[in-house]
């Protein structure tokens, strides 16, 4: 039976129960009723993200466990981008009529998701499932601020603020392009880039640390690439002067760009799906930030006029947009 799709909704829900506990201190009443009853703190943040086959992932190079991990990881990353910690999540599933989506497949997928949920000690509080034209996930995750009660937002920086990044820039894009070109074979060439694309790590600890430093003015997670997300961080009327050297980029990104004959810096600035955090901060707080978050790097300065420059040159390409035809 493990090699066939679950036979009924009830079978599916039983499978979910095998991977996710029905009791947790955050739930006063767990899955099984019309609604979950939560034990919530007063101050919460909440976010929803879709994760769709052939838009966000492909089954040809994502393992089932990778799909489960990333569907949840990109959502937890939004909580991290607010400087908060996650508390729980719900899961919407769209499932095509496909004999290869066996119980074994779902066990692996829910196992990948469950392992990440376990890492962050967050319960699956409920969800919904339906037949549909292709495989898709809608995850809603919520969280709460850290001990200081501070939430980091966008549109809160001033000209002259430092721009910082926690996590590699552009690496996941190198992984995506290598996988799209070569399939799973790409792992031998650029293993870190492949992992960055398939298994992003939500940077919850970094976000909480940023929220704890008064000089930090704002933050967000980087999903559409610096070229598109920087303007969202600074808000209208401001821009970003980036100072980036190739030596600051990950060697796998350089290897991918060298092999495919393209300049590495623009590739990195366009890069999407890194789920790094970007933050703005008063310049005099940068040493404190770098001391407390050693993996953070300063990548530039907030400019008083809109637009992005990279090492003094205007950067006119835009990053990822679901509705644009070109990057
Ligand atoms: N269908 C929708 N209905 C209402 N609000 C939406 C809808 N889609 C997006 N939004 C809101 O628009 C804002 C930007 O959404 P978006 O999904 O681009 O978030 P993001 O954090 O910038 O990207 P990502 O989700 O990739 O991290 C969010 O506040 C989101 O809640
Ligand atoms: C098959 C395939 N084609 C293209 C991409 C690239 N991609 C898809 S969504 C996105 C931005 C983040 O998503 P969202 O804005 O929905 O949160 C990016 C960069 C991919 N991952 N897989
Ligand atoms: Mg986000």
mmCIF file of C-alpha atoms and ligand atoms in Angstrom:
data_model
loop_
_atom_site.group_PDB
_atom_site.id
_atom_site.type_symbol
_atom_site.label_atom_id
_atom_site.label_comp_id
_atom_site.label_asym_id
_atom_site.label_seq_id
_atom_site.Cartn_x
_atom_site.Cartn_y
_atom_site.Cartn_z
ATOM 1 C CA UNK A 1 0.000 0.000 0.000
ATOM 2 C CA UNK A 2 2.955 2.268 0.629
ATOM 3 C CA UNK A 3 3.504 2.322 -3.164
ATOM 4 C CA UNK A 4 0.001 3.666 -3.893
ATOM 5 C CA UNK A 5 -1.486 7.079 -3.151
ATOM 6 C CA UNK A 6 -3.428 7.363 0.122
ATOM 7 C CA UNK A 7 -6.854 5.797 -0.510
ATOM 8 C CA UNK A 8 -8.996 8.412 1.246
ATOM 9 C CA UNK A 9 -8.940 11.756 3.033
ATOM 10 C CA UNK A 10 -8.968 9.850 6.295
ATOM 11 C CA UNK A 11 -5.868 7.881 5.248
ATOM 12 C CA UNK A 12 -4.191 11.165 4.432
ATOM 13 C CA UNK A 13 -5.061 12.702 7.785
ATOM 14 C CA UNK A 14 -3.785 9.586 9.554
ATOM 15 C CA UNK A 15 -0.520 9.997 7.652
ATOM 16 C CA UNK A 16 -0.299 13.609 8.824
ATOM 17 C CA UNK A 17 -0.903 12.443 12.419
ATOM 18 C CA UNK A 18 2.092 10.135 12.131
ATOM 19 C CA UNK A 19 4.393 13.081 11.481
ATOM 20 C CA UNK A 20 2.867 15.861 13.565
ATOM 21 C CA UNK A 21 1.782 15.648 17.207
ATOM 22 C CA UNK A 22 -1.833 16.571 17.955
ATOM 23 C CA UNK A 23 -0.934 18.103 21.339
ATOM 24 C CA UNK A 24 1.389 21.052 22.017
ATOM 25 C CA UNK A 25 1.422 23.815 24.662
ATOM 26 C CA UNK A 26 0.513 26.330 21.908
ATOM 27 C CA UNK A 27 -2.761 24.435 21.169
ATOM 28 C CA UNK A 28 -5.565 24.268 23.718
ATOM 29 C CA UNK A 29 -7.435 22.016 21.301
ATOM 30 C CA UNK A 30 -5.498 20.315 18.512
ATOM 31 C CA UNK A 31 -6.402 19.128 15.011
ATOM 32 C CA UNK A 32 -9.669 17.267 14.475
ATOM 33 C CA UNK A 33 -12.356 19.886 15.051
ATOM 34 C CA UNK A 34 -13.667 22.595 12.712
ATOM 35 C CA UNK A 35 -11.025 24.927 14.128
ATOM 36 C CA UNK A 36 -7.966 24.673 16.280
ATOM 37 C CA UNK A 37 -8.048 26.518 19.604
ATOM 38 C CA UNK A 38 -4.756 28.273 20.267
ATOM 39 C CA UNK A 39 -3.138 29.579 23.426
ATOM 40 C CA UNK A 40 -1.823 32.836 21.950
ATOM 41 C CA UNK A 41 0.397 35.573 23.306
ATOM 42 C CA UNK A 42 -1.029 39.101 22.933
ATOM 43 C CA UNK A 43 1.385 40.200 20.240
ATOM 44 C CA UNK A 44 1.636 38.029 17.129
ATOM 45 C CA UNK A 45 2.866 38.203 13.533
ATOM 46 C CA UNK A 46 1.360 36.004 10.789
ATOM 47 C CA UNK A 47 2.245 35.293 7.179
ATOM 48 C CA UNK A 48 1.122 33.055 4.279
ATOM 49 C CA UNK A 49 3.155 31.806 1.323
ATOM 50 C CA UNK A 50 2.289 29.561 -1.625
ATOM 51 C CA UNK A 51 4.724 26.872 -2.781
ATOM 52 C CA UNK A 52 3.693 25.494 -6.168
ATOM 53 C CA UNK A 53 4.996 22.787 -8.470
ATOM 54 C CA UNK A 54 6.865 24.125 -11.534
ATOM 55 C CA UNK A 55 6.656 27.680 -10.157
ATOM 56 C CA UNK A 56 8.635 27.268 -6.928
ATOM 57 C CA UNK A 57 9.921 23.705 -7.187
ATOM 58 C CA UNK A 58 10.231 20.776 -9.586
ATOM 59 C CA UNK A 59 9.791 17.151 -8.683
ATOM 60 C CA UNK A 60 12.592 16.267 -11.124
ATOM 61 C CA UNK A 61 15.240 17.618 -8.740
ATOM 62 C CA UNK A 62 13.540 18.184 -5.363
ATOM 63 C CA UNK A 63 13.288 15.058 -3.219
ATOM 64 C CA UNK A 64 9.952 14.720 -1.395
ATOM 65 C CA UNK A 65 11.729 15.658 1.860
ATOM 66 C CA UNK A 66 13.219 18.769 0.159
ATOM 67 C CA UNK A 67 9.713 19.851 -0.923
ATOM 68 C CA UNK A 68 8.350 19.427 2.602
ATOM 69 C CA UNK A 69 11.285 21.268 4.135
ATOM 70 C CA UNK A 70 11.233 24.225 1.752
ATOM 71 C CA UNK A 71 7.430 24.693 1.803
ATOM 72 C CA UNK A 72 7.702 25.368 5.539
ATOM 73 C CA UNK A 73 11.164 27.004 5.579
ATOM 74 C CA UNK A 74 10.198 29.902 3.287
ATOM 75 C CA UNK A 75 7.313 30.676 5.637
ATOM 76 C CA UNK A 76 9.345 30.529 8.855
ATOM 77 C CA UNK A 77 11.807 32.823 7.087
ATOM 78 C CA UNK A 78 9.126 35.550 6.939
ATOM 79 C CA UNK A 79 8.771 35.312 10.734
ATOM 80 C CA UNK A 80 12.574 35.577 11.031
ATOM 81 C CA UNK A 81 12.491 38.637 8.753
ATOM 82 C CA UNK A 82 10.320 40.383 11.347
ATOM 83 C CA UNK A 83 12.805 39.560 14.123
ATOM 84 C CA UNK A 84 10.305 37.131 15.667
ATOM 85 C CA UNK A 85 10.180 33.449 16.536
ATOM 86 C CA UNK A 86 7.598 31.031 15.069
ATOM 87 C CA UNK A 87 4.822 29.518 17.206
ATOM 88 C CA UNK A 88 2.750 27.349 14.880
ATOM 89 C CA UNK A 89 1.579 26.762 11.314
ATOM 90 C CA UNK A 90 -1.268 25.445 9.197
ATOM 91 C CA UNK A 91 -1.013 23.580 5.911
ATOM 92 C CA UNK A 92 -3.153 23.765 2.766
ATOM 93 C CA UNK A 93 -2.523 20.946 0.280
ATOM 94 C CA UNK A 94 -3.542 20.735 -3.376
ATOM 95 C CA UNK A 95 -2.965 17.195 -4.624
ATOM 96 C CA UNK A 96 -3.184 16.054 -8.255
ATOM 97 C CA UNK A 97 -4.501 12.651 -9.267
ATOM 98 C CA UNK A 98 -1.063 11.133 -9.885
ATOM 99 C CA UNK A 99 -0.150 7.489 -9.114
ATOM 100 C CA UNK A 100 3.439 8.484 -8.315
ATOM 101 C CA UNK A 101 2.286 10.537 -5.306
ATOM 102 C CA UNK A 102 2.331 7.412 -3.153
ATOM 103 C CA UNK A 103 2.061 7.004 0.591
ATOM 104 C CA UNK A 104 5.868 6.568 0.566
ATOM 105 C CA UNK A 105 6.224 9.945 -1.211
ATOM 106 C CA UNK A 106 3.988 11.648 1.357
ATOM 107 C CA UNK A 107 5.787 9.982 4.244
ATOM 108 C CA UNK A 108 9.070 11.421 2.996
ATOM 109 C CA UNK A 109 7.566 14.852 2.286
ATOM 110 C CA UNK A 110 5.827 15.134 5.658
ATOM 111 C CA UNK A 111 8.995 13.782 7.286
ATOM 112 C CA UNK A 112 11.040 16.655 5.792
ATOM 113 C CA UNK A 113 8.460 19.182 6.924
ATOM 114 C CA UNK A 114 8.109 17.548 10.338
ATOM 115 C CA UNK A 115 11.858 17.619 10.971
ATOM 116 C CA UNK A 116 11.959 21.389 10.418
ATOM 117 C CA UNK A 117 8.811 21.886 12.527
ATOM 118 C CA UNK A 118 10.493 19.886 15.276
ATOM 119 C CA UNK A 119 13.673 22.002 15.060
ATOM 120 C CA UNK A 120 11.573 25.097 15.753
ATOM 121 C CA UNK A 121 9.171 23.313 18.147
ATOM 122 C CA UNK A 122 6.095 24.453 16.215
ATOM 123 C CA UNK A 123 2.890 22.407 15.976
ATOM 124 C CA UNK A 124 0.882 21.837 12.807
ATOM 125 C CA UNK A 125 -2.431 23.245 14.015
ATOM 126 C CA UNK A 126 -4.617 22.283 11.051
ATOM 127 C CA UNK A 127 -5.146 22.904 7.352
ATOM 128 C CA UNK A 128 -7.109 21.645 4.396
ATOM 129 C CA UNK A 129 -6.628 19.303 1.465
ATOM 130 C CA UNK A 130 -8.203 19.097 -1.944
ATOM 131 C CA UNK A 131 -7.740 17.481 -5.324
ATOM 132 C CA UNK A 132 -6.351 19.958 -7.816
ATOM 133 C CA UNK A 133 -4.528 20.275 -11.129
ATOM 134 C CA UNK A 134 -0.979 20.180 -9.721
ATOM 135 C CA UNK A 135 0.914 19.800 -6.480
ATOM 136 C CA UNK A 136 0.755 22.899 -4.308
ATOM 137 C CA UNK A 137 1.135 24.024 -0.717
ATOM 138 C CA UNK A 138 -0.216 27.029 1.116
ATOM 139 C CA UNK A 139 1.416 27.443 4.503
ATOM 140 C CA UNK A 140 0.380 29.995 7.098
ATOM 141 C CA UNK A 141 2.801 30.543 9.953
ATOM 142 C CA UNK A 142 2.589 32.807 12.964
ATOM 143 C CA UNK A 143 5.001 33.903 15.635
ATOM 144 C CA UNK A 144 5.741 36.340 18.399
ATOM 145 C CA UNK A 145 8.461 38.876 19.178
ATOM 146 C CA UNK A 146 11.492 37.956 21.291
ATOM 147 C CA UNK A 147 12.039 39.100 24.883
ATOM 148 C CA UNK A 148 12.360 42.805 23.980
ATOM 149 C CA UNK A 149 8.931 42.796 22.306
ATOM 150 C CA UNK A 150 10.468 44.505 19.279
ATOM 151 C CA UNK A 151 9.280 43.675 15.720
ATOM 152 C CA UNK A 152 11.506 44.644 12.782
ATOM 153 C CA UNK A 153 9.720 46.167 9.789
ATOM 154 C CA UNK A 154 10.408 47.716 6.363
ATOM 155 C CA UNK A 155 10.345 51.452 5.572
ATOM 156 C CA UNK A 156 12.136 52.373 8.784
ATOM 157 C CA UNK A 157 15.618 53.367 7.650
ATOM 158 C CA UNK A 158 17.365 56.696 7.152
ATOM 159 C CA UNK A 159 19.852 57.814 4.484
ATOM 160 C CA UNK A 160 23.358 56.867 5.609
ATOM 161 C CA UNK A 161 22.180 53.734 7.444
ATOM 162 C CA UNK A 162 24.327 50.650 6.978
ATOM 163 C CA UNK A 163 22.783 47.746 5.038
ATOM 164 C CA UNK A 164 23.667 44.325 6.415
ATOM 165 C CA UNK A 165 23.058 40.782 5.210
ATOM 166 C CA UNK A 166 22.881 37.589 7.268
ATOM 167 C CA UNK A 167 23.483 34.699 4.886
ATOM 168 C CA UNK A 168 24.916 34.241 1.384
ATOM 169 C CA UNK A 169 23.610 36.419 -1.462
ATOM 170 C CA UNK A 170 22.750 34.875 -4.826
ATOM 171 C CA UNK A 171 23.838 31.343 -3.892
ATOM 172 C CA UNK A 172 20.356 29.802 -4.217
ATOM 173 C CA UNK A 173 20.017 31.327 -7.702
ATOM 174 C CA UNK A 174 23.224 29.566 -8.749
ATOM 175 C CA UNK A 175 21.683 26.349 -7.398
ATOM 176 C CA UNK A 176 18.418 26.913 -9.280
ATOM 177 C CA UNK A 177 20.146 27.661 -12.596
ATOM 178 C CA UNK A 178 22.517 24.691 -12.251
ATOM 179 C CA UNK A 179 19.587 22.372 -11.435
ATOM 180 C CA UNK A 180 17.482 23.738 -14.303
ATOM 181 C CA UNK A 181 20.402 23.140 -16.693
ATOM 182 C CA UNK A 182 21.814 19.853 -15.427
ATOM 183 C CA UNK A 183 19.227 18.319 -13.100
ATOM 184 C CA UNK A 184 20.368 16.467 -9.966
ATOM 185 C CA UNK A 185 23.835 15.957 -11.545
ATOM 186 C CA UNK A 186 24.515 19.593 -10.647
ATOM 187 C CA UNK A 187 25.090 18.578 -7.038
ATOM 188 C CA UNK A 188 28.588 17.335 -7.901
ATOM 189 C CA UNK A 189 29.513 20.752 -9.352
ATOM 190 C CA UNK A 190 28.063 23.220 -6.844
ATOM 191 C CA UNK A 191 26.813 21.309 -3.776
ATOM 192 C CA UNK A 192 26.428 24.348 -1.509
ATOM 193 C CA UNK A 193 24.439 26.228 -4.144
ATOM 194 C CA UNK A 194 22.163 23.225 -4.658
ATOM 195 C CA UNK A 195 21.590 22.932 -0.916
ATOM 196 C CA UNK A 196 20.881 26.668 -0.661
ATOM 197 C CA UNK A 197 18.135 26.230 -3.259
ATOM 198 C CA UNK A 198 16.654 22.942 -2.040
ATOM 199 C CA UNK A 199 17.054 23.360 1.721
ATOM 200 C CA UNK A 200 17.113 27.021 2.777
ATOM 201 C CA UNK A 201 17.606 27.620 6.499
ATOM 202 C CA UNK A 202 15.237 30.158 8.073
ATOM 203 C CA UNK A 203 17.431 32.503 10.098
ATOM 204 C CA UNK A 204 15.300 32.815 13.221
ATOM 205 C CA UNK A 205 18.212 33.269 15.651
ATOM 206 C CA UNK A 206 19.705 36.022 13.475
ATOM 207 C CA UNK A 207 16.359 37.843 13.296
ATOM 208 C CA UNK A 208 15.861 37.665 17.066
ATOM 209 C CA UNK A 209 19.417 38.945 17.616
ATOM 210 C CA UNK A 210 18.849 41.853 15.186
ATOM 211 C CA UNK A 211 15.619 42.805 16.979
ATOM 212 C CA UNK A 212 17.552 42.872 20.246
ATOM 213 C CA UNK A 213 20.035 45.530 19.024
ATOM 214 C CA UNK A 214 18.577 49.057 19.343
ATOM 215 C CA UNK A 215 20.687 50.460 16.471
ATOM 216 C CA UNK A 216 18.971 48.107 13.991
ATOM 217 C CA UNK A 217 16.226 50.083 12.248
ATOM 218 C CA UNK A 218 14.486 47.466 10.104
ATOM 219 C CA UNK A 219 14.784 44.080 8.425
ATOM 220 C CA UNK A 220 13.154 41.635 6.010
ATOM 221 C CA UNK A 221 13.880 38.259 4.505
ATOM 222 C CA UNK A 222 15.333 38.110 1.033
ATOM 223 C CA UNK A 223 13.085 36.066 -1.273
ATOM 224 C CA UNK A 224 13.006 37.952 -4.585
ATOM 225 C CA UNK A 225 16.680 39.030 -4.684
ATOM 226 C CA UNK A 226 18.464 42.218 -3.576
ATOM 227 C CA UNK A 227 17.622 44.005 -6.829
ATOM 228 C CA UNK A 228 13.920 43.812 -6.027
ATOM 229 C CA UNK A 229 13.800 43.507 -2.245
ATOM 230 C CA UNK A 230 16.139 46.407 -1.320
ATOM 231 C CA UNK A 231 13.589 49.003 -2.431
ATOM 232 C CA UNK A 232 10.988 47.209 -0.304
ATOM 233 C CA UNK A 233 13.310 47.446 2.705
ATOM 234 C CA UNK A 234 14.219 51.114 2.279
ATOM 235 C CA UNK A 235 10.747 52.217 1.131
ATOM 236 C CA UNK A 236 9.934 54.854 -1.483
ATOM 237 C CA UNK A 237 12.253 57.838 -1.928
ATOM 238 C CA UNK A 238 15.388 56.026 -0.774
ATOM 239 C CA UNK A 239 17.912 53.792 -2.526
ATOM 240 C CA UNK A 240 20.924 51.605 -1.829
ATOM 241 C CA UNK A 241 24.618 51.958 -2.606
ATOM 242 C CA UNK A 242 26.050 48.441 -2.485
ATOM 243 C CA UNK A 243 29.728 47.698 -1.995
ATOM 244 C CA UNK A 244 30.326 44.118 -3.025
ATOM 245 C CA UNK A 245 33.457 42.254 -4.026
ATOM 246 C CA UNK A 246 33.580 38.848 -5.674
ATOM 247 C CA UNK A 247 35.602 37.608 -2.698
ATOM 248 C CA UNK A 248 32.523 38.172 -0.528
ATOM 249 C CA UNK A 249 30.449 35.845 -2.725
ATOM 250 C CA UNK A 250 30.240 32.102 -2.152
ATOM 251 C CA UNK A 251 32.774 30.030 -4.181
ATOM 252 C CA UNK A 252 29.920 27.917 -5.645
ATOM 253 C CA UNK A 253 28.310 31.071 -7.064
ATOM 254 C CA UNK A 254 31.650 32.072 -8.594
ATOM 255 C CA UNK A 255 32.100 28.524 -9.968
ATOM 256 C CA UNK A 256 28.628 28.591 -11.556
ATOM 257 C CA UNK A 257 29.193 32.025 -13.121
ATOM 258 C CA UNK A 258 32.647 31.082 -14.387
ATOM 259 C CA UNK A 259 31.327 27.867 -15.958
ATOM 260 C CA UNK A 260 28.401 29.648 -17.613
ATOM 261 C CA UNK A 261 30.418 32.744 -18.593
ATOM 262 C CA UNK A 262 28.556 35.491 -16.755
ATOM 263 C CA UNK A 263 29.667 38.195 -14.334
ATOM 264 C CA UNK A 264 29.184 37.128 -10.725
ATOM 265 C CA UNK A 265 28.232 40.426 -9.069
ATOM 266 C CA UNK A 266 25.081 41.189 -11.117
ATOM 267 C CA UNK A 267 24.123 37.516 -10.848
ATOM 268 C CA UNK A 268 24.311 37.775 -7.044
ATOM 269 C CA UNK A 269 22.383 41.073 -6.880
ATOM 270 C CA UNK A 270 19.561 39.518 -8.952
ATOM 271 C CA UNK A 271 19.600 36.303 -6.919
ATOM 272 C CA UNK A 272 16.290 35.150 -5.432
ATOM 273 C CA UNK A 273 15.225 32.625 -2.783
ATOM 274 C CA UNK A 274 18.273 33.032 -0.547
ATOM 275 C CA UNK A 275 16.122 33.581 2.535
ATOM 276 C CA UNK A 276 19.014 35.563 3.970
ATOM 277 C CA UNK A 277 17.974 38.467 6.195
ATOM 278 C CA UNK A 278 18.739 42.032 5.175
ATOM 279 C CA UNK A 279 18.708 44.802 7.756
ATOM 280 C CA UNK A 280 19.398 48.504 8.039
ATOM 281 C CA UNK A 281 21.132 49.999 11.046
ATOM 282 C CA UNK A 282 22.729 53.146 12.408
ATOM 283 C CA UNK A 283 26.355 53.083 11.177
ATOM 284 C CA UNK A 284 27.767 53.327 14.711
ATOM 285 C CA UNK A 285 25.916 50.136 15.724
ATOM 286 C CA UNK A 286 27.622 48.029 13.016
ATOM 287 C CA UNK A 287 30.552 46.840 15.209
ATOM 288 C CA UNK A 288 28.079 45.671 17.862
ATOM 289 C CA UNK A 289 25.981 43.857 15.231
ATOM 290 C CA UNK A 290 29.020 42.153 13.704
ATOM 291 C CA UNK A 291 30.229 41.121 17.171
ATOM 292 C CA UNK A 292 26.857 39.602 18.098
ATOM 293 C CA UNK A 293 26.070 38.098 14.684
ATOM 294 C CA UNK A 294 29.456 37.061 13.241
ATOM 295 C CA UNK A 295 27.852 35.704 10.054
ATOM 296 C CA UNK A 296 26.432 39.178 9.234
ATOM 297 C CA UNK A 297 28.262 41.306 6.663
ATOM 298 C CA UNK A 298 27.913 44.951 5.715
ATOM 299 C CA UNK A 299 26.936 45.146 2.045
ATOM 300 C CA UNK A 300 26.198 48.851 1.578
ATOM 301 C CA UNK A 301 24.609 52.096 2.670
ATOM 302 C CA UNK A 302 21.102 53.538 2.344
ATOM 303 C CA UNK A 303 21.095 56.321 -0.270
ATOM 304 C CA UNK A 304 18.996 59.502 -0.148
ATOM 305 C CA UNK A 305 17.669 58.924 -3.688
ATOM 306 C CA UNK A 306 15.896 55.873 -5.211
ATOM 307 C CA UNK A 307 17.765 53.233 -7.207
ATOM 308 C CA UNK A 308 20.605 50.830 -6.598
ATOM 309 C CA UNK A 309 24.294 51.294 -7.329
ATOM 310 C CA UNK A 310 26.837 48.487 -7.147
ATOM 311 C CA UNK A 311 30.383 49.680 -6.481
ATOM 312 C CA UNK A 312 29.402 53.132 -7.739
ATOM 313 C CA UNK A 313 27.730 51.948 -10.991
ATOM 314 C CA UNK A 314 23.932 52.206 -11.443
ATOM 315 C CA UNK A 315 22.281 48.773 -11.389
ATOM 316 C CA UNK A 316 19.225 48.760 -13.630
ATOM 317 C CA UNK A 317 18.163 45.101 -13.785
ATOM 318 C CA UNK A 318 15.235 44.074 -11.630
ATOM 319 C CA UNK A 319 14.908 40.843 -9.650
ATOM 320 C CA UNK A 320 12.242 38.166 -9.588
ATOM 321 C CA UNK A 321 8.588 39.074 -10.232
ATOM 322 C CA UNK A 322 5.861 36.459 -10.817
ATOM 323 C CA UNK A 323 4.159 38.687 -13.400
ATOM 324 C CA UNK A 324 7.133 40.127 -15.288
ATOM 325 C CA UNK A 325 8.358 38.419 -18.447
ATOM 326 C CA UNK A 326 12.063 39.199 -17.921
ATOM 327 C CA UNK A 327 14.362 39.569 -14.935
HETATM 328 N N1 LIG B 1 -3.462 37.708 -2.078
HETATM 329 C C1 LIG B 1 -3.126 38.632 -1.168
HETATM 330 N N2 LIG B 1 -4.078 39.218 -0.430
HETATM 331 C C2 LIG B 1 -3.751 40.139 0.507
HETATM 332 N N3 LIG B 1 -2.505 40.538 0.770
HETATM 333 C C3 LIG B 1 -1.514 39.989 0.066
HETATM 334 C C4 LIG B 1 -1.773 39.013 -0.946
HETATM 335 N N4 LIG B 1 -0.591 38.645 -1.476
HETATM 336 C C5 LIG B 1 0.359 39.339 -0.826
HETATM 337 N N5 LIG B 1 -0.179 40.162 0.099
HETATM 338 C C6 LIG B 1 0.530 41.049 1.025
HETATM 339 O O1 LIG B 1 1.505 41.814 0.336
HETATM 340 C C7 LIG B 1 2.709 41.930 1.087
HETATM 341 C C8 LIG B 1 3.878 41.423 0.258
HETATM 342 O O2 LIG B 1 3.641 40.072 -0.046
HETATM 343 P P1 LIG B 1 4.787 39.078 -0.516
HETATM 344 O O3 LIG B 1 4.192 37.713 -0.623
HETATM 345 O O4 LIG B 1 5.475 39.648 -1.692
HETATM 346 O O5 LIG B 1 5.715 39.093 0.764
HETATM 347 P P2 LIG B 1 7.273 39.134 0.828
HETATM 348 O O6 LIG B 1 7.621 38.828 2.238
HETATM 349 O O7 LIG B 1 7.756 40.400 0.221
HETATM 350 O O8 LIG B 1 7.719 37.952 -0.101
HETATM 351 P P3 LIG B 1 7.892 36.441 0.374
HETATM 352 O O9 LIG B 1 6.508 35.983 0.748
HETATM 353 O O10 LIG B 1 8.427 35.791 -0.846
HETATM 354 O O11 LIG B 1 8.846 36.439 1.541
HETATM 355 C C9 LIG B 1 2.497 41.131 2.367
HETATM 356 O O12 LIG B 1 2.165 42.008 3.412
HETATM 357 C C10 LIG B 1 1.335 40.227 2.020
HETATM 358 O O13 LIG B 1 0.558 39.880 3.151
HETATM 359 C C1 LIG B 2 10.941 25.983 -11.573
HETATM 360 C C2 LIG B 2 11.353 27.289 -10.987
HETATM 361 N N1 LIG B 2 11.385 28.396 -11.771
HETATM 362 C C3 LIG B 2 11.732 29.591 -11.216
HETATM 363 C C4 LIG B 2 12.055 29.689 -9.886
HETATM 364 C C5 LIG B 2 12.458 31.009 -9.313
HETATM 365 N N2 LIG B 2 11.515 31.582 -8.373
HETATM 366 C C6 LIG B 2 10.268 31.125 -8.204
HETATM 367 S S1 LIG B 2 9.445 31.983 -7.022
HETATM 368 C C7 LIG B 2 10.766 33.005 -6.742
HETATM 369 C C8 LIG B 2 10.724 34.135 -5.738
HETATM 370 C C9 LIG B 2 10.216 33.754 -4.383
HETATM 371 O O1 LIG B 2 8.885 33.286 -4.418
HETATM 372 P P1 LIG B 2 7.645 34.128 -3.876
HETATM 373 O O2 LIG B 2 7.800 35.567 -4.347
HETATM 374 O O3 LIG B 2 6.425 33.448 -4.439
HETATM 375 O O4 LIG B 2 7.707 34.026 -2.384
HETATM 376 C C10 LIG B 2 11.821 32.665 -7.575
HETATM 377 C C11 LIG B 2 13.133 33.343 -7.614
HETATM 378 C C12 LIG B 2 12.006 28.484 -9.134
HETATM 379 N N3 LIG B 2 12.296 28.461 -7.799
HETATM 380 N N4 LIG B 2 11.668 27.316 -9.702
HETATM 381 MG MG1 LIG B 3 9.345 37.917 3.037
#
